[in-house]
Coordinates of C-alpha atoms in Angstrom, one line a residue:
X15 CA -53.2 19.3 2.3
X16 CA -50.5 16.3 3.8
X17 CA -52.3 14.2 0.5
X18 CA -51.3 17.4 -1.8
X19 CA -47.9 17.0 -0.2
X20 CA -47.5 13.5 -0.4
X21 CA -48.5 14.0 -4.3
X22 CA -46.3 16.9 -4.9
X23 CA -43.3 15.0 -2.9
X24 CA -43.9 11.9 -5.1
X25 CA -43.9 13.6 -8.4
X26 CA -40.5 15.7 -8.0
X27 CA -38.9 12.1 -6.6
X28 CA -40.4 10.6 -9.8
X29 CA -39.0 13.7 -12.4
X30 CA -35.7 13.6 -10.8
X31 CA -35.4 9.9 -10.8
X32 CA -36.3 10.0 -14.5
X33 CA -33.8 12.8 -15.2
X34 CA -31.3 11.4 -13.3
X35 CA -31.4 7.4 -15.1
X36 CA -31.7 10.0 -18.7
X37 CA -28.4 11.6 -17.9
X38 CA -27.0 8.1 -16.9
X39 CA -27.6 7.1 -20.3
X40 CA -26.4 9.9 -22.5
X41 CA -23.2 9.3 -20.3
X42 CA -23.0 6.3 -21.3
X43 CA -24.0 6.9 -24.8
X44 CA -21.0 9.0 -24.8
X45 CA -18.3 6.6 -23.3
X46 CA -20.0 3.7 -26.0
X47 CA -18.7 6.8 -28.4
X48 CA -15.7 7.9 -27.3
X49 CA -14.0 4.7 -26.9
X50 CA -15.3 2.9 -29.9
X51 CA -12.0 3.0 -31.7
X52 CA -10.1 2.1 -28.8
X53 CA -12.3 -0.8 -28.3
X54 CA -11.4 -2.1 -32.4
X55 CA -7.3 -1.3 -32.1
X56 CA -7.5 -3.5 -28.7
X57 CA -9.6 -6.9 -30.8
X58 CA -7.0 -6.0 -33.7
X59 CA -4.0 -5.7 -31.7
X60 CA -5.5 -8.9 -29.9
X61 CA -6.0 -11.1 -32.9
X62 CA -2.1 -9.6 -34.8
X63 CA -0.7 -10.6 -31.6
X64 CA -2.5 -14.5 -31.0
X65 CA -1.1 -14.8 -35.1
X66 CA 2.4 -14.1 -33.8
X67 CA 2.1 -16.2 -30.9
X68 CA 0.5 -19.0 -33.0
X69 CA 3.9 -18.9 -35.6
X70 CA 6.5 -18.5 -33.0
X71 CA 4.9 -21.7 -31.2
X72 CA 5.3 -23.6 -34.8
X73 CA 8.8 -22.5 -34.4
X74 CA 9.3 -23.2 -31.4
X75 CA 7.1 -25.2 -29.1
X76 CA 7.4 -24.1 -25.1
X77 CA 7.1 -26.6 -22.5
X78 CA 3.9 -28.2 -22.1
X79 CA 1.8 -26.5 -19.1
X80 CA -0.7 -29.1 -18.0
X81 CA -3.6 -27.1 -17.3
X82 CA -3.7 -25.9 -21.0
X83 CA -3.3 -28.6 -22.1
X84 CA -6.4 -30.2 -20.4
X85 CA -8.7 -27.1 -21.8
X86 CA -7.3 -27.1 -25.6
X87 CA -8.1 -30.9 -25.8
X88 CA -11.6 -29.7 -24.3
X89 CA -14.1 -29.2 -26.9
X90 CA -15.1 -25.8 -27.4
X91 CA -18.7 -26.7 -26.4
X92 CA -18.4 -29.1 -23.5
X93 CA -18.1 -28.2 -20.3
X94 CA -15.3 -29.4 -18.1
X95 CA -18.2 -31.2 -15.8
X96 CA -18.8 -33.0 -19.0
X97 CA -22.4 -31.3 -19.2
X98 CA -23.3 -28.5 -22.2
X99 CA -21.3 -25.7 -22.4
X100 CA -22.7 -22.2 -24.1
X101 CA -21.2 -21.7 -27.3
X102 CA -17.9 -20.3 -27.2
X103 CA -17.9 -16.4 -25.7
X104 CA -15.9 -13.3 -27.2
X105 CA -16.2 -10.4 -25.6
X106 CA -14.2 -7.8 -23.5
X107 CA -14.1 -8.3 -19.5
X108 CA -13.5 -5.2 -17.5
X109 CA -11.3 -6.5 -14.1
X110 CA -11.1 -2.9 -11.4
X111 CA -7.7 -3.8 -9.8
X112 CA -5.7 -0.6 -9.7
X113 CA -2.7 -2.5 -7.6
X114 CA -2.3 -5.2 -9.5
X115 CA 1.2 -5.1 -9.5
X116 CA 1.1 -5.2 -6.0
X117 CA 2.2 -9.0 -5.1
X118 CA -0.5 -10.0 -2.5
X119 CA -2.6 -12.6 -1.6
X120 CA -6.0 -10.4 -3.9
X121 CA -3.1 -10.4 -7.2
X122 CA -2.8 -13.6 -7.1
X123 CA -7.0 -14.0 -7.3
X124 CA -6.9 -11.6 -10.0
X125 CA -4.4 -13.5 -11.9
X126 CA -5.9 -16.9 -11.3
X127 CA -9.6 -15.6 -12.3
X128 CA -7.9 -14.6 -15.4
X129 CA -5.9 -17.7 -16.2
X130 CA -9.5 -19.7 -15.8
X131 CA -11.2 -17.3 -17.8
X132 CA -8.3 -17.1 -20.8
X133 CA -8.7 -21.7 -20.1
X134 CA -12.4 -21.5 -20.7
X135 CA -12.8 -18.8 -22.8
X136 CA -9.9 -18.5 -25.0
X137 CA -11.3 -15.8 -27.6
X138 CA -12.2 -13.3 -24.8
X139 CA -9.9 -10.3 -23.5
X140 CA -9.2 -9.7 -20.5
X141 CA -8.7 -6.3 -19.6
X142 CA -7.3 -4.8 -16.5
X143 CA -7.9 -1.2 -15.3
X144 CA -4.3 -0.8 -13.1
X145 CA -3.0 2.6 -11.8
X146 CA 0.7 0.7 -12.0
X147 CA 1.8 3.5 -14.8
X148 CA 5.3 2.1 -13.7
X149 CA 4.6 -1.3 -14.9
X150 CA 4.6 -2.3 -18.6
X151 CA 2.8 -5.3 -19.6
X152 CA 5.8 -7.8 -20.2
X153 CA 6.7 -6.6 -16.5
X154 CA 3.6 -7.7 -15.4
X155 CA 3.2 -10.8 -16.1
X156 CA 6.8 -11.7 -15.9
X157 CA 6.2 -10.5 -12.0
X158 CA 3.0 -12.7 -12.0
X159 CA 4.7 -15.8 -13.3
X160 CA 7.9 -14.9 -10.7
X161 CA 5.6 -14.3 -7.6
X162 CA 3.1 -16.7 -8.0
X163 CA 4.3 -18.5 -10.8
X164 CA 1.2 -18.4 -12.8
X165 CA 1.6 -18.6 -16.6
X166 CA -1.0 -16.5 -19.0
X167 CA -1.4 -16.0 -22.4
X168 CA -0.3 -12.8 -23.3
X169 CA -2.4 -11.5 -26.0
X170 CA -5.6 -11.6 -24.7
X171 CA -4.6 -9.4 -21.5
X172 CA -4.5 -5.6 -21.8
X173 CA -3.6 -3.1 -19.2
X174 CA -5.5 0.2 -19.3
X175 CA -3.5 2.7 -17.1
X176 CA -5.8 4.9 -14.7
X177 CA -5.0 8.7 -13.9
X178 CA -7.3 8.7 -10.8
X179 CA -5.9 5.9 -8.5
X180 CA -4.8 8.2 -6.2
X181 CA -8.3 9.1 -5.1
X182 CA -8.7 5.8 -3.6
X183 CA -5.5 6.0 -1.4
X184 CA -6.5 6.9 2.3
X185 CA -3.6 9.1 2.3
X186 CA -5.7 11.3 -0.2
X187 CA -8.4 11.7 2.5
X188 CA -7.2 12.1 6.0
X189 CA -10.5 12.6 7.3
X190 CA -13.8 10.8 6.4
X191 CA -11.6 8.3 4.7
X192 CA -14.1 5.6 4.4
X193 CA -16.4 8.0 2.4
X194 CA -13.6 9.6 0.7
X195 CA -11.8 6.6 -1.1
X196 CA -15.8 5.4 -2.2
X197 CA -16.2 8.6 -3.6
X198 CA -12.9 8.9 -5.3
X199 CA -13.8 5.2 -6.6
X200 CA -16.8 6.8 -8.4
X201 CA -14.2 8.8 -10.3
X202 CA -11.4 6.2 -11.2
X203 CA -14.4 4.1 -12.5
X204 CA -15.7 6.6 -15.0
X205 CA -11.5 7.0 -15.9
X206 CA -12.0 3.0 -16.5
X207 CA -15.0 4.0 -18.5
X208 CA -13.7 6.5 -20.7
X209 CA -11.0 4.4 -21.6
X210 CA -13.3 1.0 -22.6
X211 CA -16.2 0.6 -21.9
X212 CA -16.4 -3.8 -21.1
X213 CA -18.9 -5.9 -21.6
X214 CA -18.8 -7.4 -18.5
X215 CA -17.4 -5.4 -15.8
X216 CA -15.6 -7.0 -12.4
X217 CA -14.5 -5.6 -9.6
X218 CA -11.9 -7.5 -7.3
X219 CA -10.4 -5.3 -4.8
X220 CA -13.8 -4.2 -3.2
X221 CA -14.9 -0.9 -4.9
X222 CA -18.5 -2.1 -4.7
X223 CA -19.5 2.2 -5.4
X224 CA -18.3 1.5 -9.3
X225 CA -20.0 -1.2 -9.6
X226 CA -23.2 0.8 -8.5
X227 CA -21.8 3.8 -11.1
X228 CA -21.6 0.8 -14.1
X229 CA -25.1 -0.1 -13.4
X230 CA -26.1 3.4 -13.1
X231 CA -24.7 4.1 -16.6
X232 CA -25.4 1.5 -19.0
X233 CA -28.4 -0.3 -16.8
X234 CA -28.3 -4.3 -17.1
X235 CA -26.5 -3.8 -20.5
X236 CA -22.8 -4.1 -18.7
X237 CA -23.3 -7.4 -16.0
X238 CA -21.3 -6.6 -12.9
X239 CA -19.6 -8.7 -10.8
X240 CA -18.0 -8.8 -6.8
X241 CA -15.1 -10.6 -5.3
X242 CA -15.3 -9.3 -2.1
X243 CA -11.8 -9.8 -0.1
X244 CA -13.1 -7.6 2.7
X245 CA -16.2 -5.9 3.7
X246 CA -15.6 -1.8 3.7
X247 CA -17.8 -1.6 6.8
X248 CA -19.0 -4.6 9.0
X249 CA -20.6 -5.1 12.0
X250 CA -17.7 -6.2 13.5
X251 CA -16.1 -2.8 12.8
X252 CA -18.9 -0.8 14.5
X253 CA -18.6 -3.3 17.8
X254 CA -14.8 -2.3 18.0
X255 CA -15.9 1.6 18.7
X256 CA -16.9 0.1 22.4
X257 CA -14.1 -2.1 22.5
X258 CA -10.4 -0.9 23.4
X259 CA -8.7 -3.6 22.3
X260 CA -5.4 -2.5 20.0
X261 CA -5.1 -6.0 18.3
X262 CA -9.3 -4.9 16.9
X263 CA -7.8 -2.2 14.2
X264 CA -6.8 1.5 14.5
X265 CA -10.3 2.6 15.8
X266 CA -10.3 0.3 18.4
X267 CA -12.1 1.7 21.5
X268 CA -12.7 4.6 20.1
X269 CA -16.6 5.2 20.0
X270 CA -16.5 7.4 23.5
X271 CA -17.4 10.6 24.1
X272 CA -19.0 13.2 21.5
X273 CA -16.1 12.8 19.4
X274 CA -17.1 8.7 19.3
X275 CA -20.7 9.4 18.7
X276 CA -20.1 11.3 15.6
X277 CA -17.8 8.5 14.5
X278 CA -20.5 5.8 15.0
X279 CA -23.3 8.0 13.4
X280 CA -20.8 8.7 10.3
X281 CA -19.7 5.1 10.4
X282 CA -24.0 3.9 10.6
X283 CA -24.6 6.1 7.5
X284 CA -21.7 4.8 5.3
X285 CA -23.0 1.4 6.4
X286 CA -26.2 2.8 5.0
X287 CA -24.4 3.5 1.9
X288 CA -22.4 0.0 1.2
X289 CA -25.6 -1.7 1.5
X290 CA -27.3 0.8 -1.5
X291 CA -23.9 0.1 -3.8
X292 CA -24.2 -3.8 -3.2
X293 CA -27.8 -4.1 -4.0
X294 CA -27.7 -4.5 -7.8
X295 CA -24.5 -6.6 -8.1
X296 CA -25.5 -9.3 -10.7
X297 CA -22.8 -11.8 -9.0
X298 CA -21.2 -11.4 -5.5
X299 CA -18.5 -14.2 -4.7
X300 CA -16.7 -13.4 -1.3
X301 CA -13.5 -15.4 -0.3
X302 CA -14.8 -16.8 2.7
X303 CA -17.2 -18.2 4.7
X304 CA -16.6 -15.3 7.3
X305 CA -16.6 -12.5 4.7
X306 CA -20.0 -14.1 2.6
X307 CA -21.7 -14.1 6.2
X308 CA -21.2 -10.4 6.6
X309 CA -22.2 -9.2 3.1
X310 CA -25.1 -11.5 3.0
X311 CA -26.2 -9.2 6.0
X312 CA -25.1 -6.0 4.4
X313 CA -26.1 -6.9 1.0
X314 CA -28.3 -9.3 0.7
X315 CA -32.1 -8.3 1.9
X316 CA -31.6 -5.5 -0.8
X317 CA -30.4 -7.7 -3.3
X318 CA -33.2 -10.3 -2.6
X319 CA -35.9 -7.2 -3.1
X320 CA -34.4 -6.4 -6.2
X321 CA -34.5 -9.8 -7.5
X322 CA -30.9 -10.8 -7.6
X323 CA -31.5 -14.9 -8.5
X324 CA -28.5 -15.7 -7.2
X325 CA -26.9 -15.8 -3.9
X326 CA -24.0 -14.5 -2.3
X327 CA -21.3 -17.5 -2.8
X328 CA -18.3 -18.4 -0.9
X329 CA -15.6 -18.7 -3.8
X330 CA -12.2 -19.7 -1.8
X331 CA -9.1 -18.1 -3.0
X332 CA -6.9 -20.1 -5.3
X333 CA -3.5 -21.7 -3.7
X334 CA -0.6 -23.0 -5.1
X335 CA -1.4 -26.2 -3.1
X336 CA 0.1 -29.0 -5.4
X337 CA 2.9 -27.0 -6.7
X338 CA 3.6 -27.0 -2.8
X339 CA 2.7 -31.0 -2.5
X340 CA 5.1 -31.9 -5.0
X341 CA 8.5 -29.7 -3.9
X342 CA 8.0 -30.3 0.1
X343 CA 8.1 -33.5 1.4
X344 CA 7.3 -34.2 5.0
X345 CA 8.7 -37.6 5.3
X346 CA 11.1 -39.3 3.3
X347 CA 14.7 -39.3 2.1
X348 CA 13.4 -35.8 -0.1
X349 CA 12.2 -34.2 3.2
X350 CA 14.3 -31.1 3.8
X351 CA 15.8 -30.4 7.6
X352 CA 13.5 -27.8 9.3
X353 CA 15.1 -24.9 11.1
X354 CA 13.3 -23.6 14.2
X355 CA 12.2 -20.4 12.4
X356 CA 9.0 -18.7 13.2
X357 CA 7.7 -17.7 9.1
X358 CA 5.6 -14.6 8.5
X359 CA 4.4 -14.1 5.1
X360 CA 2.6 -10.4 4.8
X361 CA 2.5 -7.4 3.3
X362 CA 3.8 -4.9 5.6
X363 CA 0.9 -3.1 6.1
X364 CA -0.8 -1.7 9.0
X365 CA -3.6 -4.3 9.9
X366 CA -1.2 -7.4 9.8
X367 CA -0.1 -6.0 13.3
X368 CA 3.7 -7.1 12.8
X369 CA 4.3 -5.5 16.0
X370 CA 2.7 -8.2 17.9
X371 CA 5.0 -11.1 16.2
X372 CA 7.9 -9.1 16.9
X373 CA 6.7 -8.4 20.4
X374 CA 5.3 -12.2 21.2
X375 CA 9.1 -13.7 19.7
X376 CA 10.8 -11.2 22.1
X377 CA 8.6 -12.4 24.9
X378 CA 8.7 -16.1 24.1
X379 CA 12.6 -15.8 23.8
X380 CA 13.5 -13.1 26.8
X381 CA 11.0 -15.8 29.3
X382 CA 12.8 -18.9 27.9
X383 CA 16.4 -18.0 28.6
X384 CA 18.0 -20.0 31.4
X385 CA 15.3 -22.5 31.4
X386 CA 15.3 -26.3 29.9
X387 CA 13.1 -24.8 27.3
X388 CA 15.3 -22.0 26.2
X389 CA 17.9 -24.5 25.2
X390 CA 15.6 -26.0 22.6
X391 CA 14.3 -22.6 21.1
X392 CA 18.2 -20.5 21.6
X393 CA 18.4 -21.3 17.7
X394 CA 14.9 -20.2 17.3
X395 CA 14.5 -16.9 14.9
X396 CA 11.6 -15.0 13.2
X397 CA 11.7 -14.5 9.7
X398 CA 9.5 -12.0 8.1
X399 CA 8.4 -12.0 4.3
X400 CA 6.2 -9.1 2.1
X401 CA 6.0 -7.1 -0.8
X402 CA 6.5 -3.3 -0.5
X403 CA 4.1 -1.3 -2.5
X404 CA 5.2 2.2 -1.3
X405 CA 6.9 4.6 0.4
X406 CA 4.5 3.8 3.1
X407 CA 5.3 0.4 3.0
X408 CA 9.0 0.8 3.3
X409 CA 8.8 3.3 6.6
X410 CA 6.8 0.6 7.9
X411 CA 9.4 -1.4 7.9
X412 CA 12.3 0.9 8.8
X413 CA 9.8 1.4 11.7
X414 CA 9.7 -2.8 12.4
X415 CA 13.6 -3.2 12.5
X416 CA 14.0 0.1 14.9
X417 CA 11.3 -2.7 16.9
X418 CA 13.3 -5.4 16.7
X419 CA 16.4 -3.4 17.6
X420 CA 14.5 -2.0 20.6
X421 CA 13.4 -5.3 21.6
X422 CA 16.9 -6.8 21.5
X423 CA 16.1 -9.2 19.4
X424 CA 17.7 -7.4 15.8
X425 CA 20.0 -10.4 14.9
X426 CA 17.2 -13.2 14.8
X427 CA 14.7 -10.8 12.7
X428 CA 15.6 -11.5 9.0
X429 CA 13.0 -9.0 6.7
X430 CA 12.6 -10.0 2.9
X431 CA 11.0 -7.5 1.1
X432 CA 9.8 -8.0 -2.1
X433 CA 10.9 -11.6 -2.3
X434 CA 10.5 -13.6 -5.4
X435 CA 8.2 -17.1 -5.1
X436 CA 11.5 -19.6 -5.3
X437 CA 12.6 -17.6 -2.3
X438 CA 9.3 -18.1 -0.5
X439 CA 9.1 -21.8 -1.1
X440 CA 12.9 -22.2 0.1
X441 CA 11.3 -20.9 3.5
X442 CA 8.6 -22.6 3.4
X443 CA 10.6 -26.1 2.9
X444 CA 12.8 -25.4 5.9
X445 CA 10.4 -22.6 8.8
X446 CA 8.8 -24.8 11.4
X447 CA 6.2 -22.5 11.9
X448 CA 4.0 -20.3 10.6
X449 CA 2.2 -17.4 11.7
X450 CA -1.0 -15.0 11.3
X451 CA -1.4 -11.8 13.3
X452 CA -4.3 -9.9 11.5
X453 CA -7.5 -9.7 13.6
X454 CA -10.2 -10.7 11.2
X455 CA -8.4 -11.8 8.4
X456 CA -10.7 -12.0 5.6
X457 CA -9.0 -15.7 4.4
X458 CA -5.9 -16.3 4.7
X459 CA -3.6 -17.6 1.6
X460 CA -0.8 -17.7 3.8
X461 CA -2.1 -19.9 6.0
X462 CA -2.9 -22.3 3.5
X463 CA 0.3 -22.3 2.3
X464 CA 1.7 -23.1 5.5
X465 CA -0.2 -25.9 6.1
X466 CA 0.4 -27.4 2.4
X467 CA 3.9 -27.3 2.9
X468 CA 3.4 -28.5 6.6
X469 CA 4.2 -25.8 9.1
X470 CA 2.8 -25.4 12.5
X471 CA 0.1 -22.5 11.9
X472 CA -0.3 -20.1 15.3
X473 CA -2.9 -18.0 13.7
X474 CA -5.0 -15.1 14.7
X475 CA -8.0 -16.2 17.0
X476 CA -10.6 -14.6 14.3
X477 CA -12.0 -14.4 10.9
X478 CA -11.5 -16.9 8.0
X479 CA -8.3 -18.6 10.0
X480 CA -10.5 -19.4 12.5
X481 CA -13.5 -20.3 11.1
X482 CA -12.4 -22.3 7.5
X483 CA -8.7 -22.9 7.4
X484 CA -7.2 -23.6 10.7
X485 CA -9.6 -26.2 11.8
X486 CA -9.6 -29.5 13.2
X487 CA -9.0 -32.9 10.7
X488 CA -11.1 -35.9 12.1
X489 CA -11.2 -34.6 15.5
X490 CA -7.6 -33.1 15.9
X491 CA -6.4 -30.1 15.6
X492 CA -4.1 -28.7 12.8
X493 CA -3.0 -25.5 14.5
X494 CA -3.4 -23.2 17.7
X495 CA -5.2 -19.6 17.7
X496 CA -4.1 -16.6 19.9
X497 CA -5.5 -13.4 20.1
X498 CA -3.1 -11.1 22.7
X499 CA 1.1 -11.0 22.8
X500 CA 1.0 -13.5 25.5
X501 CA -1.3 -16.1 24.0
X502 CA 1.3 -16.0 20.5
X503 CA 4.1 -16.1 22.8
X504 CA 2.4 -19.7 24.2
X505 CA 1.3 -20.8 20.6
X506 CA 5.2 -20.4 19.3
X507 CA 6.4 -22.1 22.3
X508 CA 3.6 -24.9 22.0
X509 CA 4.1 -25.4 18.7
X510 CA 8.5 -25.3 19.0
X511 CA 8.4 -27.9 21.8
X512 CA 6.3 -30.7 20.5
X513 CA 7.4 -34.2 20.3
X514 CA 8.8 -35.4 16.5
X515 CA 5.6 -38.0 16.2
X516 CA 3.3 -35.1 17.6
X517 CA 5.1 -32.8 15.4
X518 CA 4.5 -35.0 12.3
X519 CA 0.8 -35.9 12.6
X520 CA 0.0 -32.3 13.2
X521 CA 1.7 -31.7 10.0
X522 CA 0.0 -34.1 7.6
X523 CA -3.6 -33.3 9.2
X524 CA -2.2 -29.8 8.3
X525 CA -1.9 -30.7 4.7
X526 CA -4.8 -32.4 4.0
X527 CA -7.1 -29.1 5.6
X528 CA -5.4 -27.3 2.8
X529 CA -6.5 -29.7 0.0
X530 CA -9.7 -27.9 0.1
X531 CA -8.7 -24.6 -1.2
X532 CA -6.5 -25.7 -4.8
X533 CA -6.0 -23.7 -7.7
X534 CA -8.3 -26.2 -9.6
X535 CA -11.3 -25.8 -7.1
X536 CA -11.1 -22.2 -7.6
X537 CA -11.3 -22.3 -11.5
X538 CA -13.9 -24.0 -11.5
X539 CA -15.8 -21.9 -9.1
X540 CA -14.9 -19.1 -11.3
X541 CA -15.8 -20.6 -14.4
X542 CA -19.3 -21.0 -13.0
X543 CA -19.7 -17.5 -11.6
X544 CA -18.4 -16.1 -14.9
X545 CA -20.8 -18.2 -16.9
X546 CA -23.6 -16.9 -15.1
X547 CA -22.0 -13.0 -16.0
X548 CA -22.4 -14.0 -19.6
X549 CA -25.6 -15.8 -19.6
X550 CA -27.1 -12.2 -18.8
X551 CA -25.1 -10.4 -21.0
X552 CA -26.2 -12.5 -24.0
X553 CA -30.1 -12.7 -22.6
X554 CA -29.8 -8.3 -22.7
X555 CA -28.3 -8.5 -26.1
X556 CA -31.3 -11.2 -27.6

């Protein structure tokens, strides 16, 4: 009889597997359908609008931007390594990235991916599934070109506007968020569907549950791709439950009692379910070396069993490391006078804990008055720079200045929301140091960009701070790490009181760590990861 069971049990898991792939591909059958036309205006409206740009060039020629240059002079079938390229590659890439007028440190990935992809592939469009329905496309990339001053060609990138972002905010599911914004990602990917359907499909915010719905629909037809910013759910995460520490996230300390049971058991499960979304990603790229090590254990003894050929890959975040270089000089008659300002460049968010900076300056100022120190740092003030997204964002920092107030500390707090890239570089030319508060920071592009224009870093004792950009140059260090109030408090005043040679040395090493993590390096990264995406969407197709 338990044989008969087994049999029975077997069969009905088989039938409903069966029916289940069926209905995935009459869905997708359907989407192929109903956005066929949509699919030929967007190549026609692609090619009218490369014509125009083609005469008004003839007309009028822009200023030369180096790195097009170097790819137009690169034959169409040669590699930039110099080795055999495949032939030249025209079809439509899907990039998930419903904020992408946001501003932040994963825009500015999105926008460099698609600069390297429009360098490489010229012919291909780029298409971006946004939920920024206040945002035309001129807007856009005028903001991108502001903000991170990144130039693209405009006529092979297409917005597609989503209806369903809100399902993905956490402020649509107060409870069970986790498991609430996956699911609702399931929904705005089959609104990204039902608009085009790509051939190659991206995801870049961490929506890895529509990249499991793509590969659900159309099978190994659509090649899917990660960059992975964050993991959803980490070990680290489910560690914090036990740990009541407030700088370790909102749930901090909180697995206790029944109530903290049923939090770890939901949290376990969901963990459950990352791992089954992850498993049939074609290409997983995390952006770094902290981040790769905790999908490789969430995703990557499923992907292995599946046969995924290749592995999980550390693809740094692009920073604008020689634009940097070449307006900040640290020595010389160019050098600007540094100002004892403590810089923070975040978006005001939750998790980049601006509480603590505001806190640790009060601290580091209240302690030093009166002493020999405090004459030094009595011209010392915090400055405090991030886009604002939403309303959310703005009571944030309504709630920060009513902080500083509180902390007496209101007239050496300067906020700048929303501030444009030449305002950014003017702080970063003339700040003396620069801070990270977020406990496990993913990477860090701030960071790097204090270091390349030669700040003092006090950085966040965690994460990819820690372990790739804040580390030592030939054996000295480039930076200090705190974890608590008191320890940034010690890091501002360390870093404030140094000696000018000290100062100096620590600031070159500083700039050299950041060499590692160029614009350039991460194109062609990308351009490799991409080329693999292609290599199985043309093998499906022959």
């Amino acid at each position: 009889m338990p044989g008969l069971l087994r049999t029975w049990l077997l069969v009905v898991a088989t039938t409903f597997a069966v029916l289940s792939l069926s209905a995935g591909r009459l869905i997708a059958w359907h989407l192929h359908r109903k956005t066929r036309t949509r699919r030929s205006l967007i190549l026609a409206q692609a090619k009218h609008d490369q014509e125009q740009f083609q005469a008004r060039q003839r007309v009028a020629p822009p200023p030369e931007d180096p790195d097009w240059v170097s790819v137009e002079r690169n034959p169409s079938n040669t590699a930039c390594n110099g080795s055999q390229a495949p032939e030249d590659w025209r079809g439509i890439i899907g990039f998930l990235h419903p904020f992408c007028n946001a501003g932040g440190g994963g825009e500015r990935v999105l926008w460099a991916a698609i600069k390297a992809t429009q360098q490489r592939w010229p012919n291909a469009i780029c298409a971006v599934y946004t939920g920024d329905h206040n945002a035309l496309k001129d807007n856009i990339l005028e903001r991108v070109n502001q903000r991170f001053n990144i130039h693209l060609h405009p006529p092979t990138v297409v917005f597609l506007y989503l209806d369903t972002r809100h399902w993905v905010l956490s402020t649509t599911w107060p409870h069970f968020t986790l498991l609430g914004q996956s699911l609702g990602s399931l929904l705005m990917a089959y609104n990204a569907f039902a608009l085009l359907v790509p051939d190659l499909f991206i995801d870049t915010m961490g929506y890895s549950f529509a990249l499991a719905l793509c590969t659900f629909l159309f099978g190994p037809s659509i090649p899917t791709a990660a960059y992975v910013h964050y993991p959803t759910i980490s070990t680290d995460m489910l560690n914090s439950l036990s740990t009541p520490n407030p700088t370790h996230g909102l749930n901090a300390g909180t697995g206790t009692g029944l109530k903290g049971a049923t939090k770890r058991l939901y949290w376990r499960a969901y963990a459950w379910l990352y791992c089954l979304s992850g498993r049939n990603v074609d290409v997983v790229m995390t952006n770094s070396s902290w981040t790769q090590a905790h999908i490789q254990s969430l995703w990557g003894p499923k992907r292995t069993r599946r046969g995924k050929c290749w592995p999980i890959e550390a693809v740094f975040p692009p920073v604008a490391v020689e634009e940097l270089e070449e307006r900040i000089e640290l020595d010389g008659p160019r050098a600007r006078k540094r100002d004892r300002i403590i810089l923070y460049v975040a978006q005001f968010r939750p998790e980049k804990n601006h509480e603590m900076v505001l806190k640790a300056f009060a601290r580091m100022m209240h302690k030093n008055q009166g002493e020999p120190a405090g004459k030094q740092m009595e011209d010392a003030k915090l400055v405090l720079i991030g886009s604002v997204r939403d309303d959310t964002d703005s009571k944030k920092v309504y709630s920060l200045r009513l902080l500083a107030r509180d902390l007496n500390i209101d007239p050496l707090v300067t906020f700048a929301c929303d501030a444009p890239w030449s305002d950014v570089l003017d702080y970063l030319a003339t700040s003396w140091v620069g801070v990270n508060a977020m406990w496990n920071e993913h990477f860090g592009i701030g960071v790097v960009e204090y270091q390349a224009a030669g700040l003092v870093c006090v950085v966040n004792d965690s994460g990819g701070p820690k372990a790739d950009v804040v580390v030592e140059v030939g054996g000295e260090r480039t930076g200090f790490h705190a974890s608590t109030e008191a320890e940034y408090a010690e890091g501002f005043t360390k870093a404030l009181m140094m000696g000018d040679e000290e100062t100096k040395a620590m600031r070159r090493r500083a700039r050299v760590s950041s060499r590692r993590f160029t614009e350039k390096a991460f194109a062609e990264r990308w351009v490799v990861q991409l080329e693999r995406l292609i290599k199985l969407q043309r093998d499906v197709k022959n």
